[in-house]
Short mmCIF file of C-alpha atoms and ligand atoms in Angstrom, two decimals:
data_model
loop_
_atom_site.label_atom_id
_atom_site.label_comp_id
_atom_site.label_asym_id
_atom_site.label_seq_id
_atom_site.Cartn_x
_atom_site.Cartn_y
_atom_site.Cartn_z
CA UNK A 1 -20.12 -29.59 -18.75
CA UNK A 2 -16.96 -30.05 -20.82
CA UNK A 3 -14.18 -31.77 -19.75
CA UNK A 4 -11.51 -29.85 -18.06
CA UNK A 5 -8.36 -28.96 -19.45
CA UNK A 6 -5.71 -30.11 -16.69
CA UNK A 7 -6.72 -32.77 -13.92
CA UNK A 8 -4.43 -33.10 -11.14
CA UNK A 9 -4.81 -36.45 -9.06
CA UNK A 10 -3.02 -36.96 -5.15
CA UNK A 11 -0.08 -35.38 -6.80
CA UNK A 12 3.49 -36.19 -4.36
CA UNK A 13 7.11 -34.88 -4.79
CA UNK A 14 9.97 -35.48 -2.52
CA UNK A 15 13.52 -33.98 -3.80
CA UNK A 16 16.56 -35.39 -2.33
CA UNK A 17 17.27 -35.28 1.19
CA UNK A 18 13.34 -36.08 2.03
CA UNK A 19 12.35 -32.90 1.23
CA UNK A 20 8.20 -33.28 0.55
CA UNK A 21 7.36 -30.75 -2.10
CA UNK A 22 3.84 -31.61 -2.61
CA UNK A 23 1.83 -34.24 -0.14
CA UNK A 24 -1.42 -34.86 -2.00
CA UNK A 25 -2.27 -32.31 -4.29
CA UNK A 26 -5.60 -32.33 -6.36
CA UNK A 27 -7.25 -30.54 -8.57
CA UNK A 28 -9.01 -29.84 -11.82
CA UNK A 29 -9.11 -26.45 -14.45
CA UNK A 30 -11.83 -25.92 -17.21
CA UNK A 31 -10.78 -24.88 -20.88
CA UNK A 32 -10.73 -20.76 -20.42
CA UNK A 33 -10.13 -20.94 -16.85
CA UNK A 34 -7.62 -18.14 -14.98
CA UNK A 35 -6.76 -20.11 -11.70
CA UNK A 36 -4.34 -18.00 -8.85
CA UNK A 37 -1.85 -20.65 -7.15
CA UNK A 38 -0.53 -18.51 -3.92
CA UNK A 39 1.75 -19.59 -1.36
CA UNK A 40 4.18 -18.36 0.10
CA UNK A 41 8.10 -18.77 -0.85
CA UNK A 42 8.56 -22.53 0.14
CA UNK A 43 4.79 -23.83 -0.04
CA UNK A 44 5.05 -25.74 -3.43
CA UNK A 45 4.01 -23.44 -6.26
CA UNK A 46 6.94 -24.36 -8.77
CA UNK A 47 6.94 -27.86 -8.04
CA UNK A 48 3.00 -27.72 -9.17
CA UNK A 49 3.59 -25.62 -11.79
CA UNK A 50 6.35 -27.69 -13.27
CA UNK A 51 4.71 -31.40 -12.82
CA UNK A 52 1.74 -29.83 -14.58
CA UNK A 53 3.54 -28.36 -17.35
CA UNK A 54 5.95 -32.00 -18.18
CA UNK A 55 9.01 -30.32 -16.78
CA UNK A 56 9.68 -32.70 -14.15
CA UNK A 57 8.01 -36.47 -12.72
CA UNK A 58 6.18 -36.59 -9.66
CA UNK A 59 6.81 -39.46 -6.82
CA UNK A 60 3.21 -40.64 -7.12
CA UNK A 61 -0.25 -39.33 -8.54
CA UNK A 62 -0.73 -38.40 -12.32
CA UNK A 63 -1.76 -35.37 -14.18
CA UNK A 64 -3.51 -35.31 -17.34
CA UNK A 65 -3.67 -32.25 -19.95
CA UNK A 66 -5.95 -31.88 -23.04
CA UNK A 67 -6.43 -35.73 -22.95
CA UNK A 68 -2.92 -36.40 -22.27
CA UNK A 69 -1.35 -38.54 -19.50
CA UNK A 70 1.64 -35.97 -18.75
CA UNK A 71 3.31 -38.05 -16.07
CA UNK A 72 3.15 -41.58 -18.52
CA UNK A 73 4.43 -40.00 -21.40
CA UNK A 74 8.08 -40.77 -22.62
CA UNK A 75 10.87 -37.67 -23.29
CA UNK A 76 9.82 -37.26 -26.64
CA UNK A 77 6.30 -37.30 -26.13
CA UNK A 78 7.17 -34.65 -23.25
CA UNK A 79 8.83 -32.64 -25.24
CA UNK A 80 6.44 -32.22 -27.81
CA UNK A 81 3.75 -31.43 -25.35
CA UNK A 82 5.58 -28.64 -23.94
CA UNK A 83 6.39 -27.27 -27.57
CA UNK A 84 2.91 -27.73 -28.88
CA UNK A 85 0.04 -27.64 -25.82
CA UNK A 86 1.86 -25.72 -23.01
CA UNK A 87 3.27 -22.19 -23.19
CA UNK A 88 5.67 -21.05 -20.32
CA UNK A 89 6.32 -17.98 -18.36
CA UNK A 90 8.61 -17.90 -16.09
CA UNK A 91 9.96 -15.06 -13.28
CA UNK A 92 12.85 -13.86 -14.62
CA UNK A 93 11.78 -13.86 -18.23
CA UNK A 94 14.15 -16.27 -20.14
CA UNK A 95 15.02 -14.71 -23.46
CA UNK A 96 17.52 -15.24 -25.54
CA UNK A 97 19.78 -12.56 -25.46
CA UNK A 98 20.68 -12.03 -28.60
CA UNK A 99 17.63 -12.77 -30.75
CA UNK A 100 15.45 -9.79 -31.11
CA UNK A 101 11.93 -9.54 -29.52
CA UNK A 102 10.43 -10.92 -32.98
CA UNK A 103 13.17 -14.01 -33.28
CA UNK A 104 12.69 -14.69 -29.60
CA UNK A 105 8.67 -14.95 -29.88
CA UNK A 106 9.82 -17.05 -33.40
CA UNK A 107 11.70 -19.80 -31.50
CA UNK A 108 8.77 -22.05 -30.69
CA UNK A 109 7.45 -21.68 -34.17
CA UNK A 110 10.77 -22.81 -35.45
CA UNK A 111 10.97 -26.01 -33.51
CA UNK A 112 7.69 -26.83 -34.28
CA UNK A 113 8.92 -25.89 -38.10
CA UNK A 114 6.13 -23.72 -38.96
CA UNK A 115 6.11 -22.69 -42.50
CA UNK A 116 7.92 -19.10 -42.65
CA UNK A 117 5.50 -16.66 -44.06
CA UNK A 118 3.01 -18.03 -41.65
CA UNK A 119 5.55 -17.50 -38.70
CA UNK A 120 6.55 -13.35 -40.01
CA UNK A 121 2.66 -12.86 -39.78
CA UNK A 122 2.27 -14.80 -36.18
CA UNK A 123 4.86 -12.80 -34.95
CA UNK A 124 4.01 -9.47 -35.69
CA UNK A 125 0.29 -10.43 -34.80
CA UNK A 126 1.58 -11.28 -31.27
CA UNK A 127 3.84 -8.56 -31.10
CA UNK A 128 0.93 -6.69 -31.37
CA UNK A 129 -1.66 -8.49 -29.20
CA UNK A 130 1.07 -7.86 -26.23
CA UNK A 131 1.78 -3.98 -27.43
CA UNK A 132 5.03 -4.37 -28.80
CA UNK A 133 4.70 -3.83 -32.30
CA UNK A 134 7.38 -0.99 -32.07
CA UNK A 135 9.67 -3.20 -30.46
CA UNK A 136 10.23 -5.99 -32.69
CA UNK A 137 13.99 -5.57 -34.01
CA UNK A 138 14.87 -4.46 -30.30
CA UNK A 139 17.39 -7.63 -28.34
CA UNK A 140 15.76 -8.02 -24.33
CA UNK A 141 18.55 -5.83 -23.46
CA UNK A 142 17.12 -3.05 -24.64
CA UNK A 143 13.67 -3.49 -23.61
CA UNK A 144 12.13 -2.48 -19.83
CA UNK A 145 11.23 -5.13 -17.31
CA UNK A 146 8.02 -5.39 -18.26
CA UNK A 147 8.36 -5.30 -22.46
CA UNK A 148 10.62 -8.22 -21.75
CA UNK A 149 7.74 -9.70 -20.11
CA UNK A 150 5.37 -9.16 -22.25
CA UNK A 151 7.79 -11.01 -25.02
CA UNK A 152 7.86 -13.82 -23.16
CA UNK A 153 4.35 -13.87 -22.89
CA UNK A 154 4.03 -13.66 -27.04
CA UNK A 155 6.38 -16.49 -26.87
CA UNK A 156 4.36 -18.30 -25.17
CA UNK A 157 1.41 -17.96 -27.02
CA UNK A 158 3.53 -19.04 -30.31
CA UNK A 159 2.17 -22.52 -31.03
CA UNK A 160 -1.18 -22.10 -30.10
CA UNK A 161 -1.28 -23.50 -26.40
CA UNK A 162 -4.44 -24.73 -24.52
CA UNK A 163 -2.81 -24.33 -21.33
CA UNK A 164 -0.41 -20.98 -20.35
CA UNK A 165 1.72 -21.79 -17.15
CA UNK A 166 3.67 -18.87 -15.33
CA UNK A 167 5.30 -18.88 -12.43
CA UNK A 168 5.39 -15.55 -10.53
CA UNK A 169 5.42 -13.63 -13.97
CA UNK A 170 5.35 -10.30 -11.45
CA UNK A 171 8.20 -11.31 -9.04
CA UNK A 172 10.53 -9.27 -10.90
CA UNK A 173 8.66 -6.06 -12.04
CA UNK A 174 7.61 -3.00 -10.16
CA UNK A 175 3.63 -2.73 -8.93
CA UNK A 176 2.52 -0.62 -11.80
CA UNK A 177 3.97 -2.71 -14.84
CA UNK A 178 2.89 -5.79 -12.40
CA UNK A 179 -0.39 -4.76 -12.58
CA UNK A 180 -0.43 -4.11 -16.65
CA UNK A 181 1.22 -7.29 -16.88
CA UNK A 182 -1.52 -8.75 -14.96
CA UNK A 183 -3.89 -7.22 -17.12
CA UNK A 184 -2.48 -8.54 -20.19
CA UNK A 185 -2.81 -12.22 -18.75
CA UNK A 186 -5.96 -11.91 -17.94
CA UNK A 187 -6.75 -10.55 -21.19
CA UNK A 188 -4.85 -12.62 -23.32
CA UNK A 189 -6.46 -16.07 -21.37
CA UNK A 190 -9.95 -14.16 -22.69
CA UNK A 191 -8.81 -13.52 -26.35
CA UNK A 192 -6.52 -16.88 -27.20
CA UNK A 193 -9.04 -18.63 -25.33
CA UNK A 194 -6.28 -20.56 -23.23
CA UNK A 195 -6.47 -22.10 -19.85
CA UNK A 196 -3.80 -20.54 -17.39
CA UNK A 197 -2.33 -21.31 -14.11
CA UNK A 198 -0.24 -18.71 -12.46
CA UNK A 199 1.55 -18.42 -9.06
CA UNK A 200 1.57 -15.28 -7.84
CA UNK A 201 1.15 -13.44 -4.62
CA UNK A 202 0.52 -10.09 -6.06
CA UNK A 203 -2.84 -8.98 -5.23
CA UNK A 204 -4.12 -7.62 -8.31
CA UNK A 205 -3.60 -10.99 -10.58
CA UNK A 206 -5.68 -12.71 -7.57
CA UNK A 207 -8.28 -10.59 -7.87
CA UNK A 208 -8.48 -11.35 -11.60
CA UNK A 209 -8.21 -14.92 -11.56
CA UNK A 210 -11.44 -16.84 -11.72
CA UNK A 211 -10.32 -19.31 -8.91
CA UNK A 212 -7.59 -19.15 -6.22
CA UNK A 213 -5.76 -22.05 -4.68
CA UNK A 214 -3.97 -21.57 -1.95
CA UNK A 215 -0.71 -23.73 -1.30
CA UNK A 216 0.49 -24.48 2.24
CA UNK A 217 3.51 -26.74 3.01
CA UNK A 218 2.77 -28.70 -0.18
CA UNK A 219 -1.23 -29.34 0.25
CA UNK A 220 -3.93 -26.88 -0.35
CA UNK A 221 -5.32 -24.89 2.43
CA UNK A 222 -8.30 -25.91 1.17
CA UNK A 223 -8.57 -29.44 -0.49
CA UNK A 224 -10.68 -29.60 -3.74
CA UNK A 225 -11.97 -32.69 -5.33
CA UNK A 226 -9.66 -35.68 -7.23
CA UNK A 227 -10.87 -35.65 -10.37
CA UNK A 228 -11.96 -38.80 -12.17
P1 ADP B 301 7.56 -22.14 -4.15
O1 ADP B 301 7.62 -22.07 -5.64
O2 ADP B 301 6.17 -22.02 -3.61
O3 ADP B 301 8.49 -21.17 -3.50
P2 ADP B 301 8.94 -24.69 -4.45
O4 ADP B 301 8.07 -25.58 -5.24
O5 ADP B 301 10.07 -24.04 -5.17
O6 ADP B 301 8.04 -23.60 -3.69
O7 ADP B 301 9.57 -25.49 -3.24
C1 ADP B 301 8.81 -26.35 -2.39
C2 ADP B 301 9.75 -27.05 -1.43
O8 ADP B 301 10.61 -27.93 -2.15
C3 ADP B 301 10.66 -26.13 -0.64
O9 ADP B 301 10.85 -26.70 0.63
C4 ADP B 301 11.94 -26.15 -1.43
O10 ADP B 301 13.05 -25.90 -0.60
C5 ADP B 301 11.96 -27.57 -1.95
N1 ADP B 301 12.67 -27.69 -3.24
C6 ADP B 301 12.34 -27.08 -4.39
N2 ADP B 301 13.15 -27.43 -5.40
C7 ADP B 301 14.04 -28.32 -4.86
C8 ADP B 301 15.14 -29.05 -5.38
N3 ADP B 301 15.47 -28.98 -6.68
N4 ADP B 301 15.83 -29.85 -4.52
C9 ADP B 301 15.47 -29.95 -3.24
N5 ADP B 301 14.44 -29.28 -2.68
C10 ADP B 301 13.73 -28.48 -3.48
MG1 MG B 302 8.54 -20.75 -6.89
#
């Protein structure tokens, strides 16, 4: 067995005002692995989704990815983990407006000052894993719902991540460029050989997933194992 990617120990939030986000949460994905988090509105899925990723500290537990102890590591360390081993989708895409699709998949590659002739052929590459290779010079503005989507998705992939997070990537799209953009996920997690995580409570990404967990009022409705 190899180890797995993420591990999730007794994981707790509480935001201000007592609100508990997540009472207890545990759990464990393998390198490759396509795990569903459903739930609905309210149950915890972006709290998860953003302890996991380094975006915000827990009240108690610890989560570890690729080796790393996520909820230890200082803002710099943070930082770097989300530029370099994490790639983020969120909802309502997040592009920068004015940037074309090819700058905006670029960003990452910039931060993480990738040499530029390596970064032109990146781009295009992922441009054209995600089927936007006609679409490069176009700003988000002038893209669909769904091409914007799938730019944030090459963004994602820019640096190489071993672990894709993305929360409700579907929540703003129709069912039919849902389902494609579903599709692409799955396939992308397959080809890049990433492990993702991915709220959702559209029925076609859970029936892709390799594993669903399902969130209820901050636990899962059915506990899995700590892992070591
Ligand atoms: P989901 O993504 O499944 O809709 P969330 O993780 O966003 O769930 O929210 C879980 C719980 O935490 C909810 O009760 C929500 O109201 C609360 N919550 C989320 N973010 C905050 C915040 N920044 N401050 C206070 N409460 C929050
Ligand atoms: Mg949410």
């Amino acid at each position: 067995m190899s180890e797995p990617l993420v591990s999730v120990r007794d994981l707790r939030k509480v935001y201000p005002r007592d609100v508990v986000a997540l009472r207890g949460v545990s759990f464990s994905a393998n390198p490759g692995e396509l795990i569903a988090i459903r739930g609905r509105s309210g149950s915890g899925k972006t709290t998860l989704l953003n302890l996991v990723g380094g975006l915000d500290r827990p009240a108690a537990g610890s989560v570890t990815v690729d080796g790393k102890a996520v909820t230890e590591l200082p803002e710099q360390a943070l930082l770097e983990l989300r530029r370099d081993v994490v790639g983020f989708v969120f909802q309502s895409f997040g592009l920068i407006p004015v940037l074309t699709a090819a700058e905006n998949v670029g960003v990452p590659m910039r931060l993480a000052r990738m040499a530029a002739d390596e970064r032109e052929k990146r781009v295009e590459l992922l441009l054209a894993l995600v089927g936007l290779e006609q679409h490069a010079n176009q700003r988000p503005y002038e893209l669909s719902g769904g091409q914007q989507q799938r730019v944030a998705i090459a963004r994602a992939l820019a640096n190489r991540p071993k672990l894709l997070i993305a929360d409700e990537p579907t929540g703003q799209l129709d069912s039919q460029t849902a389902r494609q953009i579903m599709q692409l996920i799955r396939a992308v997690v397959r080809s890049e050989n990433v492990t993702a995580l991915v709220a959702t409570h559209d029925p076609s990404l859970i029936s892709l997933a390799d594993r669903v967990l399902e969130l209820k009022d901050g636990a899962f409705l059915t506990p899995e194992p700590t892992p070591a």
